[in-house]
Amino acid sequence: MPQRTDDMLMTAYVQGDERALRVLVERWERPVFAFLVRMLGSHEEAQDICQDTFLKLVETAPRYRAEGKFRSWLFRIAGNGARNRLRRRKVLRWLTLDSGHAEHPHPAADALTDLARREDAARVRAALSRLPDRQRQALVLRLDHDL
């Protein structure tokens, strides 16, 4: 049986197929969570907003229109939740660029190269933390999720 598209799954869910919702959550929970960790800098807050994102999906499912990409719609919900959280706490934090995705350096890696890479990453994080929320969200969506 061919894999059902996100739009097909949303239609099935609205028509009462609870399994369709499970498939959507299984398909999109990790990418949404990773995006939220990058936006919020906190796994705990990312979990909260990720849950809120899928609750919002359930609440708005009857009004969903397959006019654009499902993933863009879902990430917009997640991004709005993240921006609201950032506004509430009024503190912008950014984890390392490779948080959760880091490869373990080879033991023989050159220490100076590693130091330069960490300094570059720190400069990039500092620059990203100065971006407005919407620009940071757009950059993360583009670089991490090809949106």
JSON list of C-alpha atoms in Angstrom, two decimals:
[
{"chain": "A", "resi": 1, "resn": "MET", "atom": "CA", "xyz": [0.00, 0.00, 0.00]},
{"chain": "A", "resi": 2, "resn": "PRO", "atom": "CA", "xyz": [1.49, 3.37, -0.99]},
{"chain": "A", "resi": 3, "resn": "GLN", "atom": "CA", "xyz": [2.31, 5.85, 1.73]},
{"chain": "A", "resi": 4, "resn": "ARG", "atom": "CA", "xyz": [-0.52, 8.34, 2.24]},
{"chain": "A", "resi": 5, "resn": "THR", "atom": "CA", "xyz": [0.28, 12.03, 1.86]},
{"chain": "A", "resi": 6, "resn": "ASP", "atom": "CA", "xyz": [-0.10, 14.44, 4.74]},
{"chain": "A", "resi": 7, "resn": "ASP", "atom": "CA", "xyz": [-3.14, 15.97, 3.07]},
{"chain": "A", "resi": 8, "resn": "MET", "atom": "CA", "xyz": [-4.73, 12.53, 2.71]},
{"chain": "A", "resi": 9, "resn": "LEU", "atom": "CA", "xyz": [-4.05, 11.83, 6.37]},
{"chain": "A", "resi": 10, "resn": "MET", "atom": "CA", "xyz": [-5.57, 15.15, 7.46]},
{"chain": "A", "resi": 11, "resn": "THR", "atom": "CA", "xyz": [-8.69, 14.40, 5.42]},
{"chain": "A", "resi": 12, "resn": "ALA", "atom": "CA", "xyz": [-8.92, 10.92, 6.93]},
{"chain": "A", "resi": 13, "resn": "TYR", "atom": "CA", "xyz": [-8.48, 12.30, 10.45]},
{"chain": "A", "resi": 14, "resn": "VAL", "atom": "CA", "xyz": [-11.23, 14.89, 9.96]},
{"chain": "A", "resi": 15, "resn": "GLN", "atom": "CA", "xyz": [-13.47, 12.05, 8.77]},
{"chain": "A", "resi": 16, "resn": "GLY", "atom": "CA", "xyz": [-12.84, 10.17, 12.02]},
{"chain": "A", "resi": 17, "resn": "ASP", "atom": "CA", "xyz": [-9.74, 8.04, 11.36]},
{"chain": "A", "resi": 18, "resn": "GLU", "atom": "CA", "xyz": [-7.71, 8.36, 14.58]},
{"chain": "A", "resi": 19, "resn": "ARG", "atom": "CA", "xyz": [-4.92, 6.25, 13.07]},
{"chain": "A", "resi": 20, "resn": "ALA", "atom": "CA", "xyz": [-4.31, 9.00, 10.52]},
{"chain": "A", "resi": 21, "resn": "LEU", "atom": "CA", "xyz": [-3.52, 11.42, 13.35]},
{"chain": "A", "resi": 22, "resn": "ARG", "atom": "CA", "xyz": [-1.08, 8.91, 14.87]},
{"chain": "A", "resi": 23, "resn": "VAL", "atom": "CA", "xyz": [0.71, 8.62, 11.52]},
{"chain": "A", "resi": 24, "resn": "LEU", "atom": "CA", "xyz": [0.97, 12.40, 11.22]},
{"chain": "A", "resi": 25, "resn": "VAL", "atom": "CA", "xyz": [2.34, 12.73, 14.75]},
{"chain": "A", "resi": 26, "resn": "GLU", "atom": "CA", "xyz": [4.84, 9.91, 14.19]},
{"chain": "A", "resi": 27, "resn": "ARG", "atom": "CA", "xyz": [5.92, 11.46, 10.89]},
{"chain": "A", "resi": 28, "resn": "TRP", "atom": "CA", "xyz": [6.31, 15.03, 12.10]},
{"chain": "A", "resi": 29, "resn": "GLU", "atom": "CA", "xyz": [7.00, 14.96, 15.86]},
{"chain": "A", "resi": 30, "resn": "ARG", "atom": "CA", "xyz": [10.80, 14.69, 15.56]},
{"chain": "A", "resi": 31, "resn": "PRO", "atom": "CA", "xyz": [11.26, 17.42, 12.92]},
{"chain": "A", "resi": 32, "resn": "VAL", "atom": "CA", "xyz": [8.95, 19.79, 14.80]},
{"chain": "A", "resi": 33, "resn": "PHE", "atom": "CA", "xyz": [10.70, 19.05, 18.09]},
{"chain": "A", "resi": 34, "resn": "ALA", "atom": "CA", "xyz": [14.15, 19.63, 16.56]},
{"chain": "A", "resi": 35, "resn": "PHE", "atom": "CA", "xyz": [12.97, 22.94, 15.09]},
{"chain": "A", "resi": 36, "resn": "LEU", "atom": "CA", "xyz": [11.58, 24.02, 18.47]},
{"chain": "A", "resi": 37, "resn": "VAL", "atom": "CA", "xyz": [14.77, 23.10, 20.31]},
{"chain": "A", "resi": 38, "resn": "ARG", "atom": "CA", "xyz": [16.68, 25.31, 17.89]},
{"chain": "A", "resi": 39, "resn": "MET", "atom": "CA", "xyz": [14.20, 28.16, 18.35]},
{"chain": "A", "resi": 40, "resn": "LEU", "atom": "CA", "xyz": [13.87, 27.92, 22.13]},
{"chain": "A", "resi": 41, "resn": "GLY", "atom": "CA", "xyz": [17.19, 26.50, 23.30]},
{"chain": "A", "resi": 42, "resn": "SER", "atom": "CA", "xyz": [15.43, 24.22, 25.77]},
{"chain": "A", "resi": 43, "resn": "HIS", "atom": "CA", "xyz": [14.35, 20.61, 25.39]},
{"chain": "A", "resi": 44, "resn": "GLU", "atom": "CA", "xyz": [11.69, 21.00, 28.08]},
{"chain": "A", "resi": 45, "resn": "GLU", "atom": "CA", "xyz": [10.13, 24.06, 26.47]},
{"chain": "A", "resi": 46, "resn": "ALA", "atom": "CA", "xyz": [10.39, 22.42, 23.06]},
{"chain": "A", "resi": 47, "resn": "GLN", "atom": "CA", "xyz": [8.45, 19.41, 24.37]},
{"chain": "A", "resi": 48, "resn": "ASP", "atom": "CA", "xyz": [5.73, 21.68, 25.74]},
{"chain": "A", "resi": 49, "resn": "ILE", "atom": "CA", "xyz": [5.37, 23.66, 22.53]},
{"chain": "A", "resi": 50, "resn": "CYS", "atom": "CA", "xyz": [5.57, 20.49, 20.42]},
{"chain": "A", "resi": 51, "resn": "GLN", "atom": "CA", "xyz": [2.61, 19.06, 22.35]},
{"chain": "A", "resi": 52, "resn": "ASP", "atom": "CA", "xyz": [0.78, 22.36, 21.98]},
{"chain": "A", "resi": 53, "resn": "THR", "atom": "CA", "xyz": [1.49, 22.29, 18.24]},
{"chain": "A", "resi": 54, "resn": "PHE", "atom": "CA", "xyz": [-0.17, 18.92, 17.80]},
{"chain": "A", "resi": 55, "resn": "LEU", "atom": "CA", "xyz": [-3.07, 19.93, 20.04]},
{"chain": "A", "resi": 56, "resn": "LYS", "atom": "CA", "xyz": [-3.53, 22.97, 17.80]},
{"chain": "A", "resi": 57, "resn": "LEU", "atom": "CA", "xyz": [-3.42, 20.64, 14.78]},
{"chain": "A", "resi": 58, "resn": "VAL", "atom": "CA", "xyz": [-6.29, 18.65, 16.32]},
{"chain": "A", "resi": 59, "resn": "GLU", "atom": "CA", "xyz": [-8.27, 21.82, 17.11]},
{"chain": "A", "resi": 60, "resn": "THR", "atom": "CA", "xyz": [-7.86, 23.30, 13.65]},
{"chain": "A", "resi": 61, "resn": "ALA", "atom": "CA", "xyz": [-8.03, 20.09, 11.59]},
{"chain": "A", "resi": 62, "resn": "PRO", "atom": "CA", "xyz": [-11.63, 20.70, 10.43]},
{"chain": "A", "resi": 63, "resn": "ARG", "atom": "CA", "xyz": [-10.55, 24.06, 8.97]},
{"chain": "A", "resi": 64, "resn": "TYR", "atom": "CA", "xyz": [-7.35, 22.75, 7.33]},
{"chain": "A", "resi": 65, "resn": "ARG", "atom": "CA", "xyz": [-7.20, 23.39, 3.59]},
{"chain": "A", "resi": 66, "resn": "ALA", "atom": "CA", "xyz": [-4.72, 21.55, 1.41]},
{"chain": "A", "resi": 67, "resn": "GLU", "atom": "CA", "xyz": [-3.79, 24.72, -0.47]},
{"chain": "A", "resi": 68, "resn": "GLY", "atom": "CA", "xyz": [-0.11, 24.80, 0.49]},
{"chain": "A", "resi": 69, "resn": "LYS", "atom": "CA", "xyz": [2.35, 22.37, 1.95]},
{"chain": "A", "resi": 70, "resn": "PHE", "atom": "CA", "xyz": [1.23, 20.64, 5.13]},
{"chain": "A", "resi": 71, "resn": "ARG", "atom": "CA", "xyz": [4.70, 20.94, 6.63]},
{"chain": "A", "resi": 72, "resn": "SER", "atom": "CA", "xyz": [4.72, 24.71, 6.10]},
{"chain": "A", "resi": 73, "resn": "TRP", "atom": "CA", "xyz": [1.37, 24.95, 7.88]},
{"chain": "A", "resi": 74, "resn": "LEU", "atom": "CA", "xyz": [2.54, 22.74, 10.75]},
{"chain": "A", "resi": 75, "resn": "PHE", "atom": "CA", "xyz": [5.84, 24.58, 11.19]},
{"chain": "A", "resi": 76, "resn": "ARG", "atom": "CA", "xyz": [3.99, 27.90, 11.16]},
{"chain": "A", "resi": 77, "resn": "ILE", "atom": "CA", "xyz": [1.90, 26.66, 14.10]},
{"chain": "A", "resi": 78, "resn": "ALA", "atom": "CA", "xyz": [5.08, 25.53, 15.89]},
{"chain": "A", "resi": 79, "resn": "GLY", "atom": "CA", "xyz": [6.88, 28.78, 15.08]},
{"chain": "A", "resi": 80, "resn": "ASN", "atom": "CA", "xyz": [4.01, 30.86, 16.43]},
{"chain": "A", "resi": 81, "resn": "GLY", "atom": "CA", "xyz": [4.08, 28.85, 19.64]},
{"chain": "A", "resi": 82, "resn": "ALA", "atom": "CA", "xyz": [7.83, 29.33, 19.95]},
{"chain": "A", "resi": 83, "resn": "ARG", "atom": "CA", "xyz": [7.60, 33.09, 19.36]},
{"chain": "A", "resi": 84, "resn": "ASN", "atom": "CA", "xyz": [4.88, 33.37, 21.98]},
{"chain": "A", "resi": 85, "resn": "ARG", "atom": "CA", "xyz": [7.07, 31.51, 24.47]},
{"chain": "A", "resi": 86, "resn": "LEU", "atom": "CA", "xyz": [10.07, 33.72, 23.66]},
{"chain": "A", "resi": 87, "resn": "ARG", "atom": "CA", "xyz": [7.98, 36.84, 24.18]},
{"chain": "A", "resi": 88, "resn": "ARG", "atom": "CA", "xyz": [6.76, 35.55, 27.53]},
{"chain": "A", "resi": 89, "resn": "ARG", "atom": "CA", "xyz": [10.16, 34.81, 28.95]},
{"chain": "A", "resi": 90, "resn": "LYS", "atom": "CA", "xyz": [11.81, 37.81, 27.20]},
{"chain": "A", "resi": 91, "resn": "VAL", "atom": "CA", "xyz": [15.13, 36.07, 27.14]},
{"chain": "A", "resi": 92, "resn": "LEU", "atom": "CA", "xyz": [16.63, 34.90, 23.89]},
{"chain": "A", "resi": 93, "resn": "ARG", "atom": "CA", "xyz": [18.80, 31.84, 24.14]},
{"chain": "A", "resi": 94, "resn": "TRP", "atom": "CA", "xyz": [20.40, 29.81, 21.45]},
{"chain": "A", "resi": 95, "resn": "LEU", "atom": "CA", "xyz": [21.97, 26.41, 21.81]},
{"chain": "A", "resi": 96, "resn": "THR", "atom": "CA", "xyz": [25.04, 25.42, 19.89]},
{"chain": "A", "resi": 97, "resn": "LEU", "atom": "CA", "xyz": [24.41, 25.13, 16.20]},
{"chain": "A", "resi": 98, "resn": "ASP", "atom": "CA", "xyz": [25.10, 21.45, 16.27]},
{"chain": "A", "resi": 99, "resn": "SER", "atom": "CA", "xyz": [23.15, 20.66, 19.45]},
{"chain": "A", "resi": 100, "resn": "GLY", "atom": "CA", "xyz": [21.74, 17.19, 19.19]},
{"chain": "A", "resi": 101, "resn": "HIS", "atom": "CA", "xyz": [23.31, 16.73, 15.78]},
{"chain": "A", "resi": 102, "resn": "ALA", "atom": "CA", "xyz": [26.98, 16.83, 16.67]},
{"chain": "A", "resi": 103, "resn": "GLU", "atom": "CA", "xyz": [29.32, 14.23, 15.37]},
{"chain": "A", "resi": 104, "resn": "HIS", "atom": "CA", "xyz": [31.92, 13.10, 17.84]},
{"chain": "A", "resi": 105, "resn": "PRO", "atom": "CA", "xyz": [35.26, 14.47, 16.74]},
{"chain": "A", "resi": 106, "resn": "HIS", "atom": "CA", "xyz": [37.92, 11.98, 15.83]},
{"chain": "A", "resi": 107, "resn": "PRO", "atom": "CA", "xyz": [40.42, 11.65, 18.71]},
{"chain": "A", "resi": 108, "resn": "ALA", "atom": "CA", "xyz": [43.24, 12.66, 16.39]},
{"chain": "A", "resi": 109, "resn": "ALA", "atom": "CA", "xyz": [41.46, 15.84, 15.27]},
{"chain": "A", "resi": 110, "resn": "ASP", "atom": "CA", "xyz": [43.62, 18.90, 15.26]},
{"chain": "A", "resi": 111, "resn": "ALA", "atom": "CA", "xyz": [43.00, 20.93, 18.45]},
{"chain": "A", "resi": 112, "resn": "LEU", "atom": "CA", "xyz": [43.47, 24.27, 16.68]},
{"chain": "A", "resi": 113, "resn": "THR", "atom": "CA", "xyz": [40.92, 23.36, 14.03]},
{"chain": "A", "resi": 114, "resn": "ASP", "atom": "CA", "xyz": [38.47, 22.34, 16.73]},
{"chain": "A", "resi": 115, "resn": "LEU", "atom": "CA", "xyz": [39.03, 25.60, 18.61]},
{"chain": "A", "resi": 116, "resn": "ALA", "atom": "CA", "xyz": [38.52, 27.65, 15.45]},
{"chain": "A", "resi": 117, "resn": "ARG", "atom": "CA", "xyz": [35.32, 25.76, 14.68]},
{"chain": "A", "resi": 118, "resn": "ARG", "atom": "CA", "xyz": [33.97, 26.42, 18.19]},
{"chain": "A", "resi": 119, "resn": "GLU", "atom": "CA", "xyz": [34.85, 30.10, 17.94]},
{"chain": "A", "resi": 120, "resn": "ASP", "atom": "CA", "xyz": [33.11, 30.34, 14.56]},
{"chain": "A", "resi": 121, "resn": "ALA", "atom": "CA", "xyz": [30.04, 28.60, 15.97]},
{"chain": "A", "resi": 122, "resn": "ALA", "atom": "CA", "xyz": [29.99, 31.01, 18.92]},
{"chain": "A", "resi": 123, "resn": "ARG", "atom": "CA", "xyz": [30.11, 34.01, 16.57]},
{"chain": "A", "resi": 124, "resn": "VAL", "atom": "CA", "xyz": [27.30, 32.58, 14.45]},
{"chain": "A", "resi": 125, "resn": "ARG", "atom": "CA", "xyz": [25.19, 31.86, 17.56]},
{"chain": "A", "resi": 126, "resn": "ALA", "atom": "CA", "xyz": [25.76, 35.41, 18.78]},
{"chain": "A", "resi": 127, "resn": "ALA", "atom": "CA", "xyz": [24.71, 36.83, 15.41]},
{"chain": "A", "resi": 128, "resn": "LEU", "atom": "CA", "xyz": [21.63, 34.59, 15.28]},
{"chain": "A", "resi": 129, "resn": "SER", "atom": "CA", "xyz": [20.60, 35.58, 18.78]},
{"chain": "A", "resi": 130, "resn": "ARG", "atom": "CA", "xyz": [20.47, 39.21, 17.61]},
{"chain": "A", "resi": 131, "resn": "LEU", "atom": "CA", "xyz": [18.07, 38.42, 14.77]},
{"chain": "A", "resi": 132, "resn": "PRO", "atom": "CA", "xyz": [14.39, 39.18, 15.28]},
{"chain": "A", "resi": 133, "resn": "ASP", "atom": "CA", "xyz": [12.32, 36.08, 16.06]},
{"chain": "A", "resi": 134, "resn": "ARG", "atom": "CA", "xyz": [10.76, 35.90, 12.59]},
{"chain": "A", "resi": 135, "resn": "GLN", "atom": "CA", "xyz": [14.10, 36.13, 10.80]},
{"chain": "A", "resi": 136, "resn": "ARG", "atom": "CA", "xyz": [15.65, 33.51, 13.09]},
{"chain": "A", "resi": 137, "resn": "GLN", "atom": "CA", "xyz": [12.67, 31.23, 12.49]},
{"chain": "A", "resi": 138, "resn": "ALA", "atom": "CA", "xyz": [12.94, 31.69, 8.73]},
{"chain": "A", "resi": 139, "resn": "LEU", "atom": "CA", "xyz": [16.65, 30.92, 8.80]},
{"chain": "A", "resi": 140, "resn": "VAL", "atom": "CA", "xyz": [16.20, 27.79, 10.91]},
{"chain": "A", "resi": 141, "resn": "LEU", "atom": "CA", "xyz": [13.35, 26.58, 8.70]},
{"chain": "A", "resi": 142, "resn": "ARG", "atom": "CA", "xyz": [15.42, 27.13, 5.58]},
{"chain": "A", "resi": 143, "resn": "LEU", "atom": "CA", "xyz": [18.67, 25.60, 6.81]},
{"chain": "A", "resi": 144, "resn": "ASP", "atom": "CA", "xyz": [17.32, 22.73, 8.91]},
{"chain": "A", "resi": 145, "resn": "HIS", "atom": "CA", "xyz": [14.05, 21.87, 7.19]},
{"chain": "A", "resi": 146, "resn": "ASP", "atom": "CA", "xyz": [14.58, 23.07, 3.60]},
{"chain": "A", "resi": 147, "resn": "LEU", "atom": "CA", "xyz": [11.46, 25.27, 3.73]}
]
